Coordinates of C-alpha atoms and ligand atoms in Angstrom, one line a residue:
Chain A
M1 CA 170.8 60.7 140.5
N2 CA 170.2 58.6 142.6
D3 CA 167.2 61.4 144.3
R4 CA 165.2 61.7 141.2
P5 CA 161.5 62.7 141.9
R6 CA 158.6 61.0 141.3
S7 CA 156.9 62.1 138.4
P8 CA 158.8 62.6 135.0
L9 CA 159.3 65.9 133.2
I10 CA 159.1 64.0 130.0
S11 CA 157.1 61.2 129.0
T12 CA 156.0 58.9 126.4
E13 CA 153.6 56.5 126.0
N14 CA 153.2 53.8 122.8
L15 CA 153.9 57.5 121.0
V16 CA 153.1 57.1 117.2
Y17 CA 153.1 59.7 114.9
E18 CA 152.6 59.5 111.2
Y19 CA 152.9 62.6 108.7
P20 CA 150.3 63.3 106.6
G21 CA 151.3 61.7 103.3
G22 CA 150.9 58.5 106.2
V23 CA 155.1 58.1 106.8
R24 CA 155.2 56.6 110.3
A25 CA 157.9 58.5 111.3
L26 CA 157.6 57.1 114.9
N27 CA 156.4 53.7 116.2
G28 CA 155.5 53.2 119.5
I29 CA 158.1 54.9 121.7
S30 CA 157.4 54.9 125.6
L31 CA 159.9 56.2 127.2
E32 CA 160.9 58.9 130.1
I33 CA 163.3 61.5 130.9
Y34 CA 163.8 63.3 134.8
E35 CA 165.0 66.3 135.7
G36 CA 168.4 67.1 135.2
E37 CA 169.5 63.9 132.8
F38 CA 171.6 64.7 130.4
V39 CA 170.4 62.4 127.3
A40 CA 171.4 61.8 123.8
I41 CA 169.5 61.1 120.9
I42 CA 171.4 59.0 118.2
G43 CA 170.2 56.9 114.5
Q44 CA 170.7 57.3 111.1
N45 CA 169.2 60.0 108.8
G46 CA 164.9 59.3 108.8
A47 CA 165.4 56.9 112.0
G48 CA 162.8 59.7 113.7
K49 CA 164.7 62.1 116.0
S50 CA 163.3 64.7 115.2
T51 CA 160.2 63.7 114.8
L52 CA 160.4 62.4 118.5
V53 CA 162.1 65.5 120.2
K54 CA 158.8 67.9 118.6
H55 CA 156.5 66.1 120.8
F56 CA 158.8 67.0 123.7
N57 CA 157.0 71.2 123.2
G58 CA 154.1 70.3 121.5
L59 CA 154.7 70.8 117.8
L60 CA 153.7 67.8 117.0
K61 CA 151.1 66.2 118.6
P62 CA 150.7 62.2 118.9
T63 CA 148.9 60.0 116.3
S64 CA 148.1 57.7 119.3
G65 CA 149.6 57.2 122.5
R66 CA 150.3 59.5 124.9
C67 CA 153.3 62.4 125.5
V68 CA 153.1 64.1 129.2
I69 CA 155.5 67.0 129.7
A70 CA 155.5 68.3 133.1
S71 CA 152.6 65.9 133.9
K72 CA 150.5 67.5 130.8
D73 CA 149.3 65.9 127.8
T74 CA 150.8 67.8 125.1
R75 CA 147.5 67.6 123.4
D76 CA 146.1 69.5 126.1
C77 CA 148.5 72.5 125.9
K78 CA 150.1 74.9 123.0
V79 CA 153.9 75.4 121.8
T80 CA 153.4 78.8 123.3
E81 CA 152.2 77.6 126.2
L82 CA 154.9 74.4 126.7
A83 CA 157.6 76.9 125.3
R84 CA 158.3 78.0 129.3
V85 CA 158.8 73.7 130.3
V86 CA 160.7 72.2 127.3
G87 CA 163.4 75.1 124.5
Y88 CA 163.7 74.2 121.8
V89 CA 166.6 74.7 119.3
F90 CA 166.6 74.5 115.6
Q91 CA 168.8 73.0 113.9
N92 CA 169.5 76.1 111.8
P93 CA 169.6 79.3 113.2
D94 CA 168.7 81.2 110.4
H95 CA 165.6 80.0 110.7
Q96 CA 164.7 81.9 113.3
I97 CA 167.4 84.7 113.7
F98 CA 165.5 88.1 113.0
S99 CA 166.6 90.8 114.9
E100 CA 169.0 93.8 114.3
T101 CA 171.2 93.2 117.2
I102 CA 172.3 89.8 119.0
E103 CA 170.7 91.8 122.5
K104 CA 167.0 91.6 120.1
E105 CA 167.6 88.2 119.6
I106 CA 168.1 87.0 122.6
E107 CA 165.4 89.0 124.4
F108 CA 162.9 88.0 121.8
G109 CA 161.8 85.0 124.1
P110 CA 161.8 86.4 127.5
K111 CA 159.7 89.2 126.4
N112 CA 157.5 87.0 124.9
L113 CA 156.8 85.8 128.1
G114 CA 155.6 89.2 129.6
L115 CA 158.7 89.5 132.0
D116 CA 159.6 93.0 132.7
K117 CA 161.9 95.4 131.2
D118 CA 164.8 94.6 133.9
E119 CA 164.3 90.6 134.1
V120 CA 165.0 90.5 130.9
K121 CA 167.8 92.8 131.2
R122 CA 168.8 90.6 134.0
R123 CA 168.7 86.8 131.1
V124 CA 169.6 88.6 128.4
K125 CA 173.0 89.5 130.1
E126 CA 172.6 86.0 131.9
A127 CA 172.7 84.1 128.2
A128 CA 175.0 86.1 126.7
E129 CA 177.6 85.7 129.1
A130 CA 176.8 82.0 128.5
V131 CA 177.5 81.9 125.4
G132 CA 180.4 84.0 124.9
L133 CA 178.9 87.1 123.3
S134 CA 178.5 89.9 125.9
D135 CA 181.2 91.9 124.0
K136 CA 179.0 91.3 121.2
L137 CA 175.2 92.7 122.3
D138 CA 174.9 95.4 119.7
Q139 CA 176.4 93.4 116.4
H140 CA 174.1 92.4 113.8
P141 CA 173.6 88.7 113.9
L142 CA 174.4 88.7 110.6
T143 CA 177.8 88.8 111.0
L144 CA 178.8 86.3 113.2
S145 CA 180.0 83.0 112.1
K146 CA 177.7 79.5 111.8
G147 CA 178.9 79.0 115.5
D148 CA 178.1 81.7 117.1
R149 CA 175.1 81.7 115.1
Q150 CA 174.2 78.6 116.6
R151 CA 175.7 80.2 119.9
L152 CA 173.6 82.9 119.7
A153 CA 170.0 80.5 119.0
I154 CA 170.8 78.8 122.3
A155 CA 171.2 81.6 124.4
S156 CA 168.0 82.8 122.9
V157 CA 166.6 79.4 124.0
M158 CA 168.2 79.4 127.5
A159 CA 167.5 83.4 128.2
M160 CA 163.3 81.9 128.1
R161 CA 165.2 79.7 131.7
P162 CA 162.8 76.3 130.4
K163 CA 163.7 73.3 132.5
A164 CA 165.1 71.1 129.7
I165 CA 166.3 72.4 126.8
V166 CA 166.3 70.4 123.4
I167 CA 168.9 71.1 120.7
D168 CA 169.1 69.0 117.5
E169 CA 172.4 68.8 115.6
P170 CA 174.4 71.7 117.3
T171 CA 177.4 70.0 115.8
T172 CA 176.9 69.7 112.4
G173 CA 179.3 71.7 110.1
Q174 CA 181.6 72.3 112.8
D175 CA 184.9 71.4 112.8
Y176 CA 186.6 69.3 115.8
Q177 CA 187.3 72.8 118.0
G178 CA 183.9 73.8 116.8
G179 CA 182.1 71.1 118.0
Q180 CA 183.7 70.9 121.4
Q181 CA 183.2 74.3 122.0
I182 CA 179.4 73.9 121.8
M183 CA 179.8 70.5 123.6
S184 CA 181.2 72.3 126.9
L185 CA 178.8 74.8 126.2
V186 CA 176.3 72.2 126.2
T187 CA 177.8 70.9 129.1
S188 CA 177.7 73.9 131.4
L189 CA 174.3 74.4 130.7
H190 CA 173.3 70.9 131.9
S191 CA 175.6 71.8 135.7
M192 CA 173.2 75.3 135.4
G193 CA 170.4 72.9 136.2
H194 CA 169.4 72.8 132.8
T195 CA 167.9 68.7 131.6
L196 CA 169.1 68.2 128.3
I197 CA 168.0 66.5 125.5
L198 CA 170.7 66.6 122.4
I199 CA 170.5 64.9 119.0
S200 CA 173.5 64.5 117.3
H201 CA 176.2 62.0 114.5
N202 CA 178.9 62.6 116.4
M203 CA 179.8 59.3 118.4
E204 CA 182.9 60.4 120.0
L205 CA 181.4 63.4 121.5
V206 CA 177.9 61.9 122.8
A207 CA 180.1 58.9 124.5
E208 CA 182.3 61.9 126.1
Y209 CA 179.5 63.9 127.5
A210 CA 175.8 62.2 127.5
H211 CA 174.7 60.5 130.6
R212 CA 172.4 58.3 128.5
V213 CA 171.9 57.6 124.7
I214 CA 169.1 56.6 123.3
V215 CA 169.1 54.5 120.1
M216 CA 166.3 54.9 117.1
C217 CA 166.1 53.2 114.0
G218 CA 163.0 53.4 112.5
G219 CA 160.7 55.1 114.2
E220 CA 161.4 53.3 117.2
I221 CA 163.8 52.6 120.0
L222 CA 166.7 50.0 119.6
A223 CA 168.4 50.6 123.0
D224 CA 168.5 53.1 125.7
G225 CA 171.1 53.3 128.1
S226 CA 174.4 54.9 129.9
P227 CA 176.7 55.3 126.9
A228 CA 179.1 52.3 128.8
E229 CA 176.2 50.0 127.9
V230 CA 174.8 51.3 124.6
F231 CA 178.4 51.4 123.2
G232 CA 179.5 48.1 124.7
K233 CA 176.9 46.3 122.2
P234 CA 178.7 46.4 118.5
D235 CA 175.6 44.4 117.3
V236 CA 172.9 46.9 118.2
L237 CA 174.5 49.9 116.8
A238 CA 175.5 48.0 113.3
K239 CA 171.8 46.8 112.5
T240 CA 171.1 51.1 112.7
F241 CA 174.9 51.3 110.8
L242 CA 176.0 53.0 113.5
E243 CA 179.2 52.5 115.1
A244 CA 181.3 53.1 118.6
P245 CA 183.5 55.4 118.4
Q246 CA 187.4 55.0 116.7
I247 CA 188.4 54.1 120.7
T248 CA 186.0 52.4 122.2
R249 CA 186.8 49.8 118.7
I250 CA 190.3 50.0 118.9
A251 CA 190.1 49.0 122.3
Q252 CA 187.2 46.1 121.6
R253 CA 189.7 44.2 119.1
L254 CA 191.7 44.5 121.8
Q255 CA 189.1 42.4 124.0
I256 CA 189.3 44.9 126.6
P257 CA 186.1 43.8 128.6
E258 CA 185.5 47.9 129.9
T259 CA 184.1 49.8 127.5
V260 CA 186.2 52.8 126.7
F261 CA 186.0 56.2 125.7
S262 CA 189.8 58.1 126.2
S263 CA 192.3 57.3 124.7
G264 CA 194.1 58.1 128.1
R265 CA 191.8 55.3 129.8
L266 CA 193.0 52.9 127.3
A267 CA 196.5 53.9 127.2
E268 CA 196.3 53.1 131.5
I269 CA 195.0 49.8 130.6
V270 CA 196.8 48.9 128.1
L271 CA 200.4 49.8 129.7
G272 CA 198.9 48.2 132.9
R273 CA 198.2 44.8 131.5
G274 CA 201.9 45.0 129.8
A275 CA 203.2 46.2 132.8
Chain B
M1 CA 150.3 72.6 98.7
Q2 CA 152.7 69.2 97.6
M3 CA 154.8 69.0 93.8
Y4 CA 153.6 65.7 93.6
V5 CA 151.0 63.5 94.3
A6 CA 151.6 60.0 93.9
G7 CA 148.7 57.7 92.2
N8 CA 148.5 55.1 89.2
S9 CA 145.5 56.8 87.3
F10 CA 145.5 57.0 83.5
I11 CA 146.8 60.2 84.0
H12 CA 149.6 59.6 85.9
R13 CA 150.4 56.9 83.1
M14 CA 150.2 59.7 80.4
D15 CA 153.5 60.8 78.9
P16 CA 154.6 64.4 80.5
R17 CA 155.0 65.5 76.8
A18 CA 151.1 64.7 76.2
K19 CA 150.0 66.8 79.6
I20 CA 151.4 68.8 77.8
T21 CA 149.2 69.3 74.6
V22 CA 146.5 68.9 77.0
L23 CA 146.7 71.8 79.3
A24 CA 147.9 73.6 76.0
T25 CA 145.2 72.6 74.2
I26 CA 142.1 73.7 77.0
L27 CA 144.7 77.2 77.3
V28 CA 143.6 77.7 74.0
L29 CA 140.1 76.9 74.1
I30 CA 139.5 79.5 76.9
F31 CA 140.9 82.1 75.5
L32 CA 139.1 81.2 72.2
V33 CA 136.1 80.7 73.1
S34 CA 133.8 83.1 75.4
N35 CA 130.5 82.0 75.4
P36 CA 129.9 80.7 78.5
L37 CA 128.1 77.4 77.9
W38 CA 130.8 76.7 75.3
L39 CA 133.3 77.6 78.5
L40 CA 131.2 74.8 80.7
G41 CA 131.2 72.2 77.4
V42 CA 135.5 72.8 78.1
S43 CA 135.2 72.5 82.3
G44 CA 133.5 69.4 81.9
V45 CA 136.5 67.9 80.3
S46 CA 138.8 69.9 83.3
V47 CA 136.6 68.2 85.7
A48 CA 136.8 65.2 84.4
I49 CA 140.3 65.0 84.3
F50 CA 140.5 66.2 87.8
L51 CA 138.6 63.1 88.0
I52 CA 140.2 60.7 86.8
S53 CA 143.0 61.8 88.3
G54 CA 142.0 60.2 92.1
L55 CA 143.3 63.7 93.5
S56 CA 141.4 64.1 96.2
Y57 CA 139.0 67.4 96.4
Q58 CA 140.7 67.9 100.6
Q59 CA 143.3 68.5 98.9
F60 CA 142.8 71.7 96.5
R61 CA 140.2 72.8 99.1
P62 CA 142.0 76.2 100.1
L63 CA 143.0 77.0 96.3
I64 CA 139.4 76.3 95.1
R65 CA 138.3 78.5 97.6
M66 CA 140.3 81.3 96.9
V67 CA 139.7 80.9 93.8
M68 CA 136.0 80.7 94.1
V69 CA 136.7 84.1 95.7
L70 CA 138.0 85.6 93.2
A71 CA 135.5 84.3 90.8
V72 CA 132.8 85.9 92.3
I73 CA 134.7 89.0 93.1
M74 CA 135.2 88.8 89.0
L75 CA 131.7 88.6 88.5
I76 CA 130.6 91.0 90.4
L77 CA 133.2 94.1 89.2
Q78 CA 132.1 93.1 85.6
G79 CA 128.2 93.3 85.8
F80 CA 129.2 96.6 87.8
S81 CA 131.5 98.3 85.0
W82 CA 130.6 96.6 81.7
P83 CA 129.0 99.2 79.1
G84 CA 125.7 97.1 78.3
E85 CA 122.9 98.2 77.6
R86 CA 120.6 95.3 78.9
A87 CA 120.3 96.5 83.1
L88 CA 119.3 93.4 85.5
F89 CA 119.1 95.3 88.5
W90 CA 120.7 98.7 90.2
L91 CA 122.1 99.9 93.0
F92 CA 121.3 102.9 94.1
G93 CA 119.2 103.6 90.9
R94 CA 122.8 104.5 89.4
F95 CA 125.0 101.3 89.1
D96 CA 123.7 99.0 86.7
F97 CA 124.5 95.4 86.7
T98 CA 124.2 94.7 83.2
L99 CA 123.8 90.9 81.3
E100 CA 126.1 91.9 79.1
G101 CA 128.8 92.0 82.4
T102 CA 127.2 89.4 83.8
L103 CA 128.1 87.3 80.9
V104 CA 131.4 88.4 80.9
G105 CA 132.0 87.9 84.5
L106 CA 131.2 84.5 84.5
S107 CA 133.0 83.4 81.1
V108 CA 136.3 84.4 83.2
A109 CA 134.9 82.8 86.3
L110 CA 134.3 80.1 84.0
R111 CA 138.1 80.7 82.6
L112 CA 139.8 80.7 85.8
F113 CA 137.7 77.3 87.2
N114 CA 138.6 75.4 84.3
L115 CA 142.2 76.2 84.7
L116 CA 142.1 75.5 88.1
F117 CA 140.8 72.1 88.0
A118 CA 143.1 71.0 84.7
A119 CA 146.4 72.5 85.4
P120 CA 147.1 70.9 88.9
A121 CA 145.4 67.7 88.2
L122 CA 148.1 67.4 85.0
M123 CA 151.3 69.0 87.1
V124 CA 150.5 67.6 90.3
T125 CA 150.6 63.8 88.7
T126 CA 154.2 64.4 87.2
P127 CA 157.0 64.1 88.7
P128 CA 158.9 67.2 88.6
E129 CA 162.3 65.6 86.8
R130 CA 159.8 63.6 84.1
L131 CA 157.8 66.7 83.4
I132 CA 160.7 69.0 82.7
L133 CA 162.6 65.9 81.0
G134 CA 159.2 66.0 79.1
L135 CA 159.7 69.8 78.2
N136 CA 163.8 69.1 77.3
M137 CA 162.4 66.6 74.6
L138 CA 159.8 68.9 73.3
K139 CA 162.6 70.9 72.2
I140 CA 162.4 73.7 74.9
P141 CA 165.9 74.7 75.2
Y142 CA 167.6 73.7 78.9
K143 CA 167.7 77.2 80.1
Y144 CA 164.1 77.6 80.2
C145 CA 162.9 74.2 81.3
F146 CA 166.3 75.3 84.1
V147 CA 163.8 78.1 84.9
I148 CA 160.3 76.3 85.3
A149 CA 161.7 73.8 87.0
G150 CA 163.0 76.5 89.7
T151 CA 159.7 77.5 89.9
L152 CA 157.7 74.5 90.3
T153 CA 160.5 74.0 93.1
F154 CA 160.2 77.3 94.4
F155 CA 157.2 76.7 95.9
P156 CA 157.0 73.5 97.9
I157 CA 160.6 74.6 99.0
L158 CA 159.4 78.2 100.2
Q159 CA 156.4 76.6 102.3
A160 CA 158.6 73.9 104.0
T161 CA 161.3 76.5 105.1
S162 CA 158.1 78.7 106.1
D163 CA 156.7 76.2 108.5
E164 CA 160.4 75.3 110.5
I165 CA 160.7 79.0 110.6
N166 CA 156.9 79.1 112.2
A167 CA 158.1 76.0 114.2
A168 CA 161.1 77.6 115.2
Q169 CA 159.4 81.3 116.8
K170 CA 156.9 79.5 118.2
S171 CA 158.7 77.9 120.2
R172 CA 160.4 80.5 121.8
A173 CA 156.7 81.6 122.9
F174 CA 155.7 83.6 120.0
D175 CA 151.7 83.8 119.3
L176 CA 151.4 87.4 117.9
L177 CA 150.3 85.5 114.4
E178 CA 147.5 84.0 116.4
R179 CA 146.0 87.1 118.5
R180 CA 142.8 88.7 117.5
G181 CA 143.8 92.5 116.0
F182 CA 145.1 94.2 112.7
V183 CA 148.5 95.2 115.0
S184 CA 149.4 91.9 116.6
K185 CA 149.2 90.3 113.1
L186 CA 151.2 92.8 111.8
Q187 CA 154.0 93.0 114.0
G188 CA 153.7 89.3 114.2
F189 CA 155.6 88.9 110.3
F190 CA 158.5 90.4 110.6
P191 CA 159.9 87.6 112.7
Q192 CA 157.8 85.1 110.0
L193 CA 159.3 86.7 107.3
L194 CA 162.5 88.6 108.0
P195 CA 164.3 84.5 108.0
L196 CA 162.4 83.2 104.6
I197 CA 164.1 86.1 102.9
L198 CA 167.0 86.2 103.8
L199 CA 167.3 82.4 103.2
S200 CA 165.3 82.6 100.0
L201 CA 168.2 85.4 99.5
R202 CA 170.8 83.1 100.0
K203 CA 169.9 80.0 98.5
A204 CA 169.2 81.7 95.2
Y205 CA 172.6 83.3 95.4
N206 CA 173.8 79.5 96.0
L207 CA 171.9 78.3 93.3
Q208 CA 173.4 80.4 91.1
I209 CA 176.9 79.5 92.2
A210 CA 176.0 75.7 92.3
I211 CA 174.9 76.4 88.0
E212 CA 177.7 78.1 87.2
S213 CA 180.3 75.5 88.1
R214 CA 178.3 72.8 86.4
A215 CA 178.7 75.0 83.1
L216 CA 174.5 75.2 82.9
G217 CA 174.2 76.4 78.9
R218 CA 176.7 74.3 77.7
V219 CA 176.4 74.1 74.1
F220 CA 176.8 70.9 72.2
R221 CA 178.7 70.7 69.3
K222 CA 176.8 70.4 66.1
G223 CA 176.0 67.0 64.8
T224 CA 176.2 65.7 68.7
R225 CA 172.8 65.0 70.5
R226 CA 172.0 64.5 74.3
T227 CA 171.0 61.7 74.9
Y228 CA 168.9 60.7 78.3
L229 CA 169.4 58.9 80.8
V230 CA 165.5 58.2 81.3
E231 CA 163.3 57.3 77.7
M232 CA 160.3 58.2 78.0
K233 CA 158.7 56.9 75.1
M234 CA 154.8 58.0 73.9
T235 CA 152.8 55.1 73.4
G236 CA 149.4 54.5 71.4
M237 CA 147.2 56.4 74.2
D238 CA 149.4 58.8 74.3
Y239 CA 149.1 59.6 70.5
A240 CA 145.7 59.2 71.0
V241 CA 145.6 61.7 73.2
V242 CA 147.4 64.4 71.3
F243 CA 146.0 63.7 68.4
L244 CA 142.5 64.8 69.9
C245 CA 143.8 67.9 71.8
L246 CA 144.9 68.7 67.7
V247 CA 141.4 68.0 66.5
A248 CA 139.4 70.0 68.8
C249 CA 141.6 72.7 68.3
L250 CA 141.1 72.6 64.9
V251 CA 137.6 72.6 65.3
T252 CA 137.5 75.5 67.7
I253 CA 139.3 78.1 65.3
V254 CA 137.5 76.8 62.7
F255 CA 134.2 77.4 64.5
R256 CA 135.7 80.9 66.0
I257 CA 136.4 82.0 62.2
M258 CA 132.9 81.1 61.3
G259 CA 132.0 83.5 64.2
Y260 CA 130.6 80.7 66.3
G261 CA 131.7 80.6 70.4
T262 CA 131.7 84.6 71.0
L263 CA 129.2 86.4 73.8
Ligands
LIG301 N1 157.0 67.2 107.2 C1 156.9 65.8 107.0 N2 156.3 65.1 106.1 C2 156.5 64.2 105.9 N3 157.5 62.9 106.0 C3 158.7 63.9 107.5 C4 158.5 64.6 107.7 N4 159.3 64.9 108.1 C5 160.1 63.6 108.2 N5 159.2 62.7 107.4 C6 159.5 61.5 107.2 O1 159.4 61.1 108.7 C7 161.1 60.2 109.2 C8 161.8 60.5 110.3 O2 162.3 61.7 109.8 P1 163.2 63.0 111.0 O3 163.3 64.2 110.8 O4 162.2 62.6 112.7 O5 164.5 61.8 110.8 P2 165.9 62.0 111.8 O6 166.0 61.1 112.2 O7 165.6 63.6 112.5 O8 166.4 62.8 110.3 P3 168.5 63.2 110.4 O9 169.2 62.4 111.1 O10 168.0 63.2 109.0 O11 167.5 64.7 110.8 C9 161.8 60.6 107.6 O12 161.3 59.1 107.0 C10 161.5 60.7 106.2 O13 161.4 61.4 105.3
LIG302 MG1 166.6 65.7 112.3

C-alpha cells in the first residue's frame, strides 16, 4: 500500500455524464484508483455507481471532464482495447453467456485477445480453478445455479488477465453463504494481484472485505476512505439512506470510539471493559 | 426508439381515446383512397400532427430513412410489374416502367409515409399505461389491451437488453460486429443474439406465471363495473377532434361511393 506507483491506474477529473434523455447521472466526479487497491462503491439505487464504472473501460465516454485509464484518455480508446486493462463483470451473468460449454464461455475473452491455443488453455484452466468450476468444464452453462453462473462470468473476465476487475453487484439475490462465497472469491482475485472495484449494496460484506469505500449520492462522491472512516460517520451515510453494518451501529450505540466490524472484536472490547 | 417522449404539446394533452380515433381515421382514409393527389392531402394532416407534437425529426431519422428506402423500392417494383398500358420508359427493350405502375407505387409509398408520421406522433406522446387505459375505456376487452401493451413495451425492453448484452461482450474484447466482412458479421451475431433469445424466452415464461398468479381475465360479476384509479375525462377539444374525424370518414366514404378518389 505504501509503495504506490506514481500514476494511478484509473483516474477521473471532474467527470460529468449525461444520458441522451438529459439525465445527469454523474456530476463532477474526481477520483484516483491505484494498482492493487480493493475499492467498494456504495450508494442508493440511481446514485450513479454503474454509470461511473462504465467509464472505467470506455463503455461510456464523459460528457465533460476526463477519464484516464493506464495513462490513456478513454475518449481515444475503444472498449475492446481497454478490455485488456479493465475487465467488467456485468450484474446479470445471463447478459453474456452464450456458449454451449463452460470451457468455451471462458475461452471467449482470451480468444478475442488473439492469444495462441496453449495460452488460452492455460488461462481457462487457471480461471476455472479459481472459481471452482474445474470439474464442470464440459457442462452447459445453463445447467448451473445463478451463483455458479455469476462465478462463470467472473472466470470469463479474469481469464483475460486484466489489471483491474470491475464487478457490479455480485451478491444480489444470493443468500448469506452465497454472498460469503462470492466475496471470498473476490478476495482471492485481489490477492492474485488484480485491482478490484466492487459495487455492492451489502454493507456487512463491504465492511468486512473492502480496503477503501466510496459513497455515492446523486452523481457525486459523499465520502471516500477506509471502511472504518466511512462507517464511522453515520450522519454522512444517512444522507444517502445507507446504514453501517448492524454490529457497527451496536458498537456506536454503546459509545465505543472504535469502528467495529465483527462480533468477536465487539465482544473483546465489551468484556475487556467489563473486566 | 423510445416508448414515450414527454412534452406538453396539444397532441400530448389530447385524450388517448381521441388519439386512437385520429389514428383509426387516418388508417381508414389511406386505405379508402388510392389517388396519390388525395393521399397527398392526407399526408398534409399527418405531417401537421407530427409538427404540432413537437417531436424531433432527429429521433425518428433512422425509422424515416428505412421507410424512404422501402417507398423507393415499392415505387420501382410497382412501376415495372403493374400491368399498365402507358409505358414511361423501357429497360433492355422489354421491361416497361408504366404510368399506372408509377401511380400505384406512389400511392403505396404515400400510405407508408402517412403511417410513419402519424402513428409515432400519436403513440409516442401517450404514456403506455394511459394508452391502454384509453383502449380499455373504449370497451376493448382487457385481454386484448394487455396483448397490445405487452407488444408496445416489448420493443424498448428488447432494445435495452440488447444494448446491455452488446456492452457485456465488448467488455470481453469482442469486436466481430465492428469488423468488415460478411463472415465476421455473421459469426458476430451469435454472442449477441443467443443471450437475447434466452432472456426473452425466460422473460415471457415469467410473465406468464406473473399474469396467471394475478388472475388476469377474471370476469366481473354481472352488474358490477370496473372502476379506474385514474379517471380520464374527454374535454370539449377532444370531442371536437373526434367529431372532425367522423366527418372526415363520412365524407370520404360518400366520395368513394360516388367514384372519386381512385386511380
Ligand atoms: N440508459 C439510461 N438512459 C437514461 N438514464 C439512465 C440510463 N441508465 C441509468 N440512467 C439514470 O442515471 C442515473 C444513475 O443510474 P445508475 O444505473 O448509474 O445508478 P446505480 O447507482 O448503478 O443504481 P443501482 O443501484 O440501481 O444499480 C439514474 O437516475 C438512472 O435512472
Ligand atoms: Mg447499477
